Amino acid sequence: MIKKNISIIGLGYIGLPTAAILADTGHKVLGVDINTDVVDGINSSKTHFYEPDLDELVINNIKNGNLRADIELDDSDIFIICVPTPFKVDGNNKTPDMSYIEDASLEISKHIKKGDLVILESTSPVGTTQKVAELIQNQVGDCNGMFFAYCPERVLPGNIISELTDNDRIVGGLDNASTAIAADFYKTFVKGCIHLTNSNTAEMCKLTENSYRDVNIAFANELSLISEKYDIDERELIKLANFHPRVDILQPGVGVGGHCIAVDPWFLISDSPNKTNLIRTAREVNIKKTEWVKEKVEEKIDDYKSKNGYEPLLACMGITFKPNVDDIRESPALEIALSIKNNYKQTLIVEPNLEKIDGVDLAKLNFALEKADIFVFLVGHNNFSKEDFLKKINKKDYLDFTGIVNFNKI
Ligand code: SAJ
């Protein structure tokens, strides 16, 4: 393997694990981030978020000198852009904020030379790789002999380290030479297949994958609303339907969170507002599910009060965006818990995967188990499916929006 000097711009959930894996493969990696705390932390072998097996990779590769972090970019053979692409709210629409990608492109233009490869991994609207190349061309005058490709990350938080190497990858160059050079690079650390295409298709493919998941979850969420009317357990319904060899419905929940599925469909919607009815409706269904959950909790509190004659102590169980992670980005469970607590002071918030979170008082699991009258399961953490825990919960009053209690009933 030819070892390369690689710069990764953006040391977040994708950039840092990618930097650590590339360093571990033997490349010399510079991780660049605007946040000095993040940079200082990594240089002293400390990561700023939890991801299984990441700490060890960072510690080993800082120690052997293959990985270092800085706030300044340097000359490199390969530049990988892993910065965020959040959205800006614009009335009923959400449009992508491209400023981080633009800033990264301008920084790269100060260091790029002929023969270098620029890879965009950030989730982006179709056409962004082309724009990155144009931005750099405007700065350096001539991009001949420089290569540009889009290669979307597809890893699942909680499983990032293994998925970064095991998953298939899509590589889409701005031209055939870029595709070939980028594919050769990914072959140095990816065990999955590498599928070649052009940059527009690769960009659209990433948005398609996450929009598909959003639409599928919206279908499951819609089924859960219909099922309530007939007193049908929606999870049993979906399990039975999925026995059909050509049906594969995902699970309903309290809404869709995280920085991918709840965000990426908007990149397609904002670019083609008149052609994205299904994708927009799915987004709306998933957003409305969160509101529906809040209403159900309010009804439960009122019901409890009228039956028992006193105000119950409520425990919201789980506030991360999905089970078994410590990530609260775009978390519908957090939104629900805070909204309930705001309207109803007798509310505890329990999150076993977080020690603390700014502005929220977290209650310990055991304290809630002892004191609370009603448990509202918002996230299906593994902690909530342990036998001892379930035995206690089964004797209590609860609402389960996750299936973790109802499906593991003992
Ligand atoms: N969710 C449901 N029901 C389900 C599955 C998920 O309500 O059946 C909810 C989760 O609770 C969570 C949200 O959806 O709130 C998103 O979680 P997720 O596990 O579906 O996805 P992410 O955001 O962790 O990661 C997704 C993945 N994309 C796909 O599976 C198509 C991952 O592979 C991508 O790399 C990642 O987005 C990304 O970075 O784009």
Short mmCIF file of C-alpha atoms and ligand atoms in Angstrom, two decimals:
data_model
loop_
_atom_site.label_atom_id
_atom_site.label_comp_id
_atom_site.label_asym_id
_atom_site.label_seq_id
_atom_site.Cartn_x
_atom_site.Cartn_y
_atom_site.Cartn_z
CA MET A 1 0.00 0.00 0.00
CA ILE A 2 1.27 3.47 -0.85
CA LYS A 3 1.05 5.53 2.32
CA LYS A 4 -0.48 8.96 1.81
CA ASN A 5 -0.54 12.24 3.68
CA ILE A 6 -4.21 12.80 4.37
CA SER A 7 -6.06 15.76 5.86
CA ILE A 8 -9.55 15.27 7.26
CA ILE A 9 -11.48 18.48 7.70
CA GLY A 10 -14.10 18.21 10.46
CA LEU A 11 -13.48 15.87 13.41
CA GLY A 12 -17.07 14.97 14.25
CA TYR A 13 -18.93 11.67 14.31
CA ILE A 14 -17.59 10.70 10.86
CA GLY A 15 -14.35 12.68 10.51
CA LEU A 16 -12.68 11.46 13.70
CA PRO A 17 -13.42 7.73 13.27
CA THR A 18 -12.33 7.99 9.60
CA ALA A 19 -9.11 9.75 10.62
CA ALA A 20 -8.41 7.10 13.27
CA ILE A 21 -9.01 4.20 10.88
CA LEU A 22 -6.86 5.73 8.13
CA ALA A 23 -4.05 6.33 10.63
CA ASP A 24 -4.40 2.76 11.82
CA THR A 25 -4.05 1.57 8.21
CA GLY A 26 -0.66 3.27 8.10
CA HIS A 27 -1.46 6.61 6.43
CA LYS A 28 -0.19 9.85 7.97
CA VAL A 29 -3.31 11.70 9.01
CA LEU A 30 -3.90 15.31 10.04
CA GLY A 31 -7.33 15.95 11.55
CA VAL A 32 -8.46 19.56 11.31
CA ASP A 33 -11.21 21.18 13.34
CA ILE A 34 -12.14 24.77 14.18
CA ASN A 35 -12.81 23.79 17.80
CA THR A 36 -9.57 24.07 19.80
CA ASP A 37 -10.99 21.96 22.68
CA VAL A 38 -11.61 19.11 20.23
CA VAL A 39 -8.10 19.47 18.73
CA ASP A 40 -6.37 19.67 22.13
CA GLY A 41 -8.41 16.72 23.41
CA ILE A 42 -7.48 14.49 20.47
CA ASN A 43 -3.79 15.41 20.72
CA SER A 44 -3.94 14.25 24.34
CA SER A 45 -5.76 11.06 23.24
CA LYS A 46 -9.20 12.16 24.43
CA THR A 47 -12.27 11.88 22.23
CA HIS A 48 -15.19 14.30 22.56
CA PHE A 49 -18.00 11.75 22.04
CA TYR A 50 -18.52 8.10 22.80
CA GLU A 51 -18.30 5.53 20.04
CA PRO A 52 -17.36 1.90 20.80
CA ASP A 53 -13.65 1.13 20.06
CA LEU A 54 -12.87 4.70 18.94
CA ASP A 55 -10.87 5.68 22.04
CA GLU A 56 -8.42 2.84 21.64
CA LEU A 57 -7.81 3.63 17.94
CA VAL A 58 -7.20 7.31 18.73
CA ILE A 59 -4.87 6.56 21.66
CA ASN A 60 -2.77 4.06 19.64
CA ASN A 61 -2.41 6.28 16.61
CA ILE A 62 -1.63 9.47 18.49
CA LYS A 63 1.05 7.45 20.27
CA ASN A 64 2.60 6.00 17.09
CA GLY A 65 2.52 9.42 15.40
CA ASN A 66 0.21 8.48 12.51
CA LEU A 67 -2.55 10.80 13.78
CA ARG A 68 -2.40 14.40 14.89
CA ALA A 69 -4.94 17.20 15.12
CA ASP A 70 -4.67 20.92 14.41
CA ILE A 71 -6.85 23.93 13.75
CA GLU A 72 -4.82 24.68 10.60
CA LEU A 73 -4.83 22.66 7.39
CA ASP A 74 -1.49 21.63 5.83
CA ASP A 75 -0.26 20.38 2.44
CA SER A 76 -1.53 16.83 1.80
CA ASP A 77 -2.03 14.27 -0.98
CA ILE A 78 -5.69 13.76 -0.10
CA PHE A 79 -8.18 16.17 1.49
CA ILE A 80 -11.36 14.67 2.91
CA ILE A 81 -14.22 17.03 3.79
CA CYS A 82 -16.33 15.74 6.72
CA VAL A 83 -17.89 18.99 7.93
CA PRO A 84 -21.57 19.31 8.91
CA THR A 85 -24.28 20.35 6.46
CA PRO A 86 -27.08 21.51 8.76
CA PHE A 87 -30.21 23.15 7.41
CA LYS A 88 -31.52 26.67 7.75
CA VAL A 89 -35.21 27.04 8.52
CA ASP A 90 -36.93 29.13 5.87
CA GLY A 91 -40.69 29.28 6.60
CA ASN A 92 -42.08 25.79 5.98
CA ASN A 93 -38.93 24.84 4.12
CA LYS A 94 -35.50 23.84 5.26
CA THR A 95 -32.54 24.63 3.04
CA PRO A 96 -29.00 23.32 3.43
CA ASP A 97 -26.39 25.55 5.02
CA MET A 98 -23.36 25.10 2.75
CA SER A 99 -21.08 27.51 4.60
CA TYR A 100 -18.94 24.81 6.27
CA ILE A 101 -18.26 23.10 2.94
CA GLU A 102 -17.48 26.45 1.31
CA ASP A 103 -15.05 27.36 4.11
CA ALA A 104 -13.35 23.96 3.86
CA SER A 105 -12.99 24.37 0.06
CA LEU A 106 -11.36 27.78 0.49
CA GLU A 107 -8.91 26.34 3.02
CA ILE A 108 -8.06 23.46 0.67
CA SER A 109 -7.39 25.91 -2.17
CA LYS A 110 -4.49 27.34 -0.09
CA HIS A 111 -2.75 23.94 0.00
CA ILE A 112 -3.82 21.93 -3.06
CA LYS A 113 -1.34 21.03 -5.81
CA LYS A 114 -1.49 19.01 -9.04
CA GLY A 115 -2.04 15.30 -8.40
CA ASP A 116 -4.02 15.87 -5.18
CA LEU A 117 -7.43 14.33 -4.54
CA VAL A 118 -10.34 16.14 -2.81
CA ILE A 119 -13.06 13.89 -1.42
CA LEU A 120 -16.37 15.17 -0.13
CA GLU A 121 -18.00 12.85 2.43
CA SER A 122 -20.45 15.33 4.00
CA THR A 123 -24.07 14.69 3.06
CA SER A 124 -24.76 17.31 0.40
CA PRO A 125 -27.29 18.45 -2.19
CA VAL A 126 -26.76 17.05 -5.69
CA GLY A 127 -24.08 19.05 -7.53
CA THR A 128 -22.00 19.99 -4.48
CA THR A 129 -18.78 18.19 -5.57
CA GLN A 130 -18.92 20.19 -8.79
CA LYS A 131 -19.34 23.39 -6.72
CA VAL A 132 -16.38 22.47 -4.49
CA ALA A 133 -14.21 22.04 -7.60
CA GLU A 134 -15.46 25.39 -8.98
CA LEU A 135 -14.75 27.18 -5.68
CA ILE A 136 -11.21 25.80 -5.64
CA GLN A 137 -10.73 26.56 -9.34
CA ASN A 138 -11.76 30.18 -8.71
CA GLN A 139 -8.99 30.45 -6.13
CA VAL A 140 -6.16 28.53 -7.81
CA GLY A 141 -7.00 29.42 -11.43
CA ASP A 142 -6.52 25.95 -12.92
CA CYS A 143 -7.73 22.61 -11.54
CA ASN A 144 -6.21 20.50 -14.31
CA GLY A 145 -4.51 17.46 -12.79
CA MET A 146 -6.49 17.74 -9.56
CA PHE A 147 -9.13 15.13 -8.71
CA PHE A 148 -12.55 15.50 -7.07
CA ALA A 149 -14.92 12.80 -5.85
CA TYR A 150 -17.96 12.31 -3.67
CA CYS A 151 -17.96 9.31 -1.37
CA PRO A 152 -20.82 9.29 1.13
CA GLU A 153 -20.36 7.78 4.57
CA ARG A 154 -23.02 5.19 5.42
CA VAL A 155 -22.14 4.16 8.95
CA LEU A 156 -24.55 3.69 11.82
CA PRO A 157 -23.69 5.55 15.05
CA GLY A 158 -22.90 2.96 17.70
CA ASN A 159 -21.34 0.71 15.06
CA ILE A 160 -19.16 3.18 13.20
CA ILE A 161 -15.73 1.55 13.49
CA SER A 162 -16.68 -1.79 11.98
CA GLU A 163 -19.07 -0.29 9.40
CA LEU A 164 -16.39 2.14 8.15
CA THR A 165 -14.37 -0.78 6.86
CA ASP A 166 -17.03 -3.45 6.28
CA ASN A 167 -19.77 -1.52 4.43
CA ASP A 168 -19.87 -1.22 0.66
CA ARG A 169 -18.92 2.27 -0.54
CA ILE A 170 -20.13 4.39 -3.43
CA VAL A 171 -17.40 6.42 -5.14
CA GLY A 172 -18.48 9.09 -7.63
CA GLY A 173 -15.82 11.18 -9.32
CA LEU A 174 -16.27 14.43 -11.18
CA ASP A 175 -14.62 12.58 -14.10
CA ASN A 176 -13.49 8.99 -14.72
CA ALA A 177 -9.92 9.65 -13.59
CA SER A 178 -11.18 11.06 -10.25
CA THR A 179 -13.44 8.04 -9.75
CA ALA A 180 -10.56 5.62 -10.37
CA ILE A 181 -8.10 7.44 -8.10
CA ALA A 182 -10.63 7.80 -5.26
CA ALA A 183 -11.61 4.11 -5.57
CA ASP A 184 -7.93 3.08 -5.29
CA PHE A 185 -7.67 5.10 -2.11
CA TYR A 186 -10.80 3.55 -0.49
CA LYS A 187 -9.45 0.09 -1.36
CA THR A 188 -6.60 0.74 1.11
CA PHE A 189 -8.99 0.39 4.07
CA VAL A 190 -12.47 -0.75 2.93
CA LYS A 191 -13.26 -4.47 2.95
CA GLY A 192 -16.74 -4.03 1.42
CA CYS A 193 -17.28 -3.61 -2.35
CA ILE A 194 -16.56 -0.26 -3.94
CA HIS A 195 -19.18 0.78 -6.49
CA LEU A 196 -18.16 3.33 -9.09
CA THR A 197 -20.35 6.10 -10.47
CA ASN A 198 -20.31 9.86 -11.10
CA SER A 199 -20.48 12.52 -8.37
CA ASN A 200 -24.12 13.58 -8.97
CA THR A 201 -25.35 9.98 -8.70
CA ALA A 202 -23.27 9.35 -5.57
CA GLU A 203 -24.68 12.50 -3.92
CA MET A 204 -28.25 11.58 -4.85
CA CYS A 205 -27.63 8.00 -3.66
CA LYS A 206 -26.80 9.18 -0.13
CA LEU A 207 -29.96 11.31 0.00
CA THR A 208 -31.97 8.42 -1.43
CA GLU A 209 -30.80 5.97 1.25
CA ASN A 210 -31.78 8.22 4.14
CA SER A 211 -35.03 9.42 2.53
CA TYR A 212 -36.01 5.79 1.89
CA ARG A 213 -35.54 5.05 5.60
CA ASP A 214 -37.54 8.15 6.56
CA VAL A 215 -40.43 7.15 4.27
CA ASN A 216 -40.41 3.59 5.61
CA ILE A 217 -40.45 4.79 9.24
CA ALA A 218 -43.25 7.26 8.37
CA PHE A 219 -45.28 4.33 7.05
CA ALA A 220 -44.69 2.48 10.34
CA ASN A 221 -45.65 5.59 12.31
CA GLU A 222 -48.82 6.03 10.27
CA LEU A 223 -49.73 2.38 10.89
CA SER A 224 -49.31 2.98 14.63
CA LEU A 225 -51.89 5.80 14.49
CA ILE A 226 -54.38 3.69 12.55
CA SER A 227 -53.82 0.67 14.82
CA GLU A 228 -54.77 2.64 17.94
CA LYS A 229 -58.31 3.05 16.57
CA TYR A 230 -58.78 -0.75 16.43
CA ASP A 231 -56.82 -1.53 19.60
CA ILE A 232 -54.24 -3.38 17.52
CA ASP A 233 -50.65 -3.76 18.73
CA GLU A 234 -48.81 -2.08 15.85
CA ARG A 235 -45.58 -4.01 16.51
CA GLU A 236 -47.32 -7.34 16.31
CA LEU A 237 -49.02 -6.12 13.12
CA ILE A 238 -45.68 -5.13 11.54
CA LYS A 239 -44.01 -8.34 12.68
CA LEU A 240 -46.75 -10.37 11.03
CA ALA A 241 -46.74 -8.30 7.82
CA ASN A 242 -42.95 -8.66 7.62
CA PHE A 243 -43.30 -12.45 7.43
CA HIS A 244 -44.36 -11.79 3.83
CA PRO A 245 -41.19 -12.32 1.76
CA ARG A 246 -41.52 -8.97 -0.01
CA VAL A 247 -42.58 -6.76 2.93
CA ASP A 248 -40.00 -5.09 5.20
CA ILE A 249 -41.55 -2.37 7.34
CA LEU A 250 -39.42 -0.55 9.94
CA GLN A 251 -40.56 0.24 13.49
CA PRO A 252 -42.73 3.11 14.72
CA GLY A 253 -41.30 5.35 17.41
CA VAL A 254 -41.68 8.81 18.91
CA GLY A 255 -40.49 10.51 15.72
CA VAL A 256 -37.26 10.48 13.76
CA GLY A 257 -34.12 12.08 15.17
CA GLY A 258 -30.40 12.31 14.65
CA HIS A 259 -28.48 14.40 12.23
CA CYS A 260 -29.15 12.32 9.13
CA ILE A 261 -32.60 10.88 8.55
CA ALA A 262 -34.40 13.91 10.00
CA VAL A 263 -32.27 16.29 7.91
CA ASP A 264 -31.21 14.77 4.59
CA PRO A 265 -34.67 14.44 2.95
CA TRP A 266 -34.91 18.25 3.11
CA PHE A 267 -31.95 18.47 0.68
CA LEU A 268 -34.09 16.76 -1.95
CA ILE A 269 -37.27 18.66 -0.99
CA SER A 270 -35.65 22.10 -1.08
CA ASP A 271 -34.08 21.46 -4.51
CA SER A 272 -37.25 19.99 -6.10
CA PRO A 273 -40.22 21.31 -4.09
CA ASN A 274 -42.82 20.33 -6.71
CA LYS A 275 -41.55 16.78 -7.19
CA THR A 276 -41.13 15.61 -3.62
CA ASN A 277 -44.68 15.18 -2.26
CA LEU A 278 -44.02 11.72 -0.86
CA ILE A 279 -40.71 12.63 0.79
CA ARG A 280 -42.16 15.82 2.29
CA THR A 281 -45.27 14.02 3.55
CA ALA A 282 -43.09 11.37 5.21
CA ARG A 283 -41.16 14.12 7.00
CA GLU A 284 -44.45 15.67 8.13
CA VAL A 285 -45.83 12.31 9.34
CA ASN A 286 -42.70 11.69 11.40
CA ILE A 287 -42.75 15.20 12.87
CA LYS A 288 -46.47 14.89 13.73
CA LYS A 289 -45.84 11.56 15.47
CA THR A 290 -43.82 13.46 18.09
CA GLU A 291 -46.79 15.78 18.74
CA TRP A 292 -49.15 12.78 18.96
CA VAL A 293 -46.93 11.21 21.65
CA LYS A 294 -47.08 14.43 23.71
CA GLU A 295 -50.91 14.35 23.51
CA LYS A 296 -51.01 10.70 24.61
CA VAL A 297 -48.86 11.46 27.64
CA GLU A 298 -51.11 14.38 28.62
CA GLU A 299 -54.19 12.14 28.33
CA LYS A 300 -52.49 9.54 30.51
CA ILE A 301 -51.72 12.08 33.24
CA ASP A 302 -55.33 13.36 33.23
CA ASP A 303 -56.66 9.82 33.29
CA TYR A 304 -54.41 8.90 36.23
CA LYS A 305 -55.47 12.01 38.16
CA SER A 306 -59.17 11.32 37.73
CA LYS A 307 -58.79 7.64 38.68
CA ASN A 308 -56.47 8.09 41.67
CA GLY A 309 -57.34 11.56 42.90
CA TYR A 310 -53.75 12.83 43.00
CA GLU A 311 -51.09 14.11 40.61
CA PRO A 312 -48.80 11.26 39.55
CA LEU A 313 -45.01 11.50 39.40
CA LEU A 314 -44.10 10.82 35.78
CA ALA A 315 -40.78 9.40 34.52
CA CYS A 316 -39.70 9.98 30.91
CA MET A 317 -37.46 7.05 30.05
CA GLY A 318 -34.76 7.87 27.50
CA ILE A 319 -33.99 11.13 25.72
CA THR A 320 -31.28 10.25 23.16
CA PHE A 321 -32.17 10.23 19.47
CA LYS A 322 -32.11 6.44 19.33
CA PRO A 323 -31.39 3.45 21.59
CA ASN A 324 -28.02 2.80 23.24
CA VAL A 325 -26.21 5.98 22.17
CA ASP A 326 -25.37 9.15 24.11
CA ASP A 327 -26.28 11.45 21.20
CA ILE A 328 -29.19 13.89 21.60
CA ARG A 329 -28.99 15.67 18.22
CA GLU A 330 -32.48 16.36 16.83
CA SER A 331 -33.85 13.96 19.44
CA PRO A 332 -37.66 13.75 19.45
CA ALA A 333 -37.51 12.00 22.84
CA LEU A 334 -35.66 14.97 24.34
CA GLU A 335 -38.18 17.37 22.77
CA ILE A 336 -41.07 15.37 24.24
CA ALA A 337 -39.51 15.07 27.71
CA LEU A 338 -38.75 18.80 27.90
CA SER A 339 -42.19 19.77 26.63
CA ILE A 340 -43.89 17.50 29.18
CA LYS A 341 -41.72 18.77 32.01
CA ASN A 342 -42.46 22.33 31.00
CA ASN A 343 -46.22 21.75 31.27
CA TYR A 344 -46.17 19.27 34.12
CA LYS A 345 -43.62 19.86 36.89
CA GLN A 346 -44.04 16.37 38.44
CA THR A 347 -41.78 14.92 35.75
CA LEU A 348 -38.50 13.04 36.08
CA ILE A 349 -36.19 12.62 33.10
CA VAL A 350 -34.12 9.43 33.02
CA GLU A 351 -31.29 8.77 30.58
CA PRO A 352 -28.94 5.94 31.58
CA ASN A 353 -26.51 6.73 28.71
CA LEU A 354 -25.78 10.28 29.86
CA GLU A 355 -24.10 11.50 33.04
CA LYS A 356 -25.36 15.02 32.58
CA ILE A 357 -26.79 17.37 29.99
CA ASP A 358 -26.85 21.18 30.09
CA GLY A 359 -30.14 22.62 31.28
CA VAL A 360 -31.78 19.28 32.13
CA ASP A 361 -31.99 17.64 35.56
CA LEU A 362 -31.47 13.93 35.06
CA ALA A 363 -32.92 11.49 37.58
CA LYS A 364 -31.19 8.20 38.39
CA LEU A 365 -32.88 5.07 37.07
CA ASN A 366 -33.26 3.50 40.52
CA PHE A 367 -34.70 6.67 42.01
CA ALA A 368 -37.33 6.81 39.26
CA LEU A 369 -38.11 3.12 39.71
CA GLU A 370 -38.76 3.67 43.38
CA LYS A 371 -40.71 6.93 43.18
CA ALA A 372 -42.51 7.35 39.85
CA ASP A 373 -46.17 6.44 39.29
CA ILE A 374 -46.16 6.47 35.49
CA PHE A 375 -43.28 5.51 33.19
CA VAL A 376 -43.20 6.81 29.64
CA PHE A 377 -40.77 4.86 27.45
CA LEU A 378 -39.48 7.15 24.72
CA VAL A 379 -36.26 5.34 23.71
CA GLY A 380 -35.84 1.55 23.70
CA HIS A 381 -32.48 1.32 25.49
CA ASN A 382 -31.15 -2.16 26.32
CA ASN A 383 -31.13 -1.16 30.02
CA PHE A 384 -34.92 -1.13 29.86
CA SER A 385 -35.18 -4.73 28.69
CA LYS A 386 -33.28 -6.35 31.55
CA GLU A 387 -35.33 -8.96 33.39
CA ASP A 388 -35.12 -7.37 36.87
CA PHE A 389 -36.14 -4.02 35.49
CA LEU A 390 -39.05 -5.42 33.50
CA LYS A 391 -40.36 -7.33 36.52
CA LYS A 392 -40.64 -4.03 38.41
CA ILE A 393 -42.09 -2.10 35.46
CA ASN A 394 -44.73 -4.73 34.74
CA LYS A 395 -46.30 -3.93 38.12
CA LYS A 396 -46.39 -0.18 37.37
CA ASP A 397 -48.40 2.07 35.14
CA TYR A 398 -46.60 2.83 31.89
CA LEU A 399 -46.85 3.98 28.29
CA ASP A 400 -44.48 2.27 25.90
CA PHE A 401 -43.81 4.03 22.59
CA THR A 402 -40.75 1.88 21.88
CA GLY A 403 -41.89 -1.72 22.17
CA ILE A 404 -39.06 -2.40 24.63
CA VAL A 405 -41.43 -3.23 27.50
CA ASN A 406 -44.44 -4.56 25.64
CA PHE A 407 -42.40 -6.80 23.38
CA ASN A 408 -40.20 -8.17 26.17
CA LYS A 409 -43.08 -8.66 28.61
CA ILE A 410 -42.36 -11.34 31.23
N1 SAJ B 1 -36.00 4.92 13.84
C1 SAJ B 1 -37.33 4.57 13.95
N2 SAJ B 1 -37.71 3.32 13.53
C2 SAJ B 1 -36.82 2.44 13.00
C3 SAJ B 1 -35.47 2.82 12.87
C4 SAJ B 1 -35.08 4.07 13.30
O1 SAJ B 1 -38.16 5.35 14.42
O2 SAJ B 1 -37.23 1.33 12.66
C5 SAJ B 1 -35.57 6.26 14.28
C6 SAJ B 1 -34.49 6.21 15.37
O3 SAJ B 1 -35.07 6.05 16.65
C7 SAJ B 1 -33.83 7.55 15.19
C8 SAJ B 1 -33.93 7.79 13.68
O4 SAJ B 1 -34.91 6.90 13.21
O5 SAJ B 1 -34.54 8.58 15.86
C9 SAJ B 1 -32.66 7.56 12.91
O6 SAJ B 1 -31.98 6.41 13.40
P1 SAJ B 1 -31.36 5.30 12.43
O7 SAJ B 1 -30.78 4.25 13.25
O8 SAJ B 1 -32.37 4.91 11.43
O9 SAJ B 1 -30.29 6.09 11.59
P2 SAJ B 1 -29.01 7.02 11.94
O10 SAJ B 1 -29.45 8.44 11.81
O11 SAJ B 1 -28.32 6.61 13.17
O12 SAJ B 1 -28.06 6.61 10.70
C10 SAJ B 1 -28.56 6.73 9.38
C11 SAJ B 1 -28.21 5.43 8.63
N3 SAJ B 1 -28.87 5.45 7.32
C12 SAJ B 1 -29.57 4.37 6.89
O13 SAJ B 1 -29.73 3.38 7.55
C13 SAJ B 1 -30.14 4.48 5.51
C14 SAJ B 1 -26.69 5.33 8.47
O14 SAJ B 1 -26.34 4.21 7.67
C15 SAJ B 1 -26.15 6.61 7.81
O15 SAJ B 1 -24.73 6.55 7.66
C16 SAJ B 1 -26.49 7.76 8.71
O16 SAJ B 1 -27.93 7.86 8.78
C17 SAJ B 1 -25.92 9.04 8.10
O17 SAJ B 1 -24.87 9.49 8.60
O18 SAJ B 1 -26.43 9.53 7.10
#
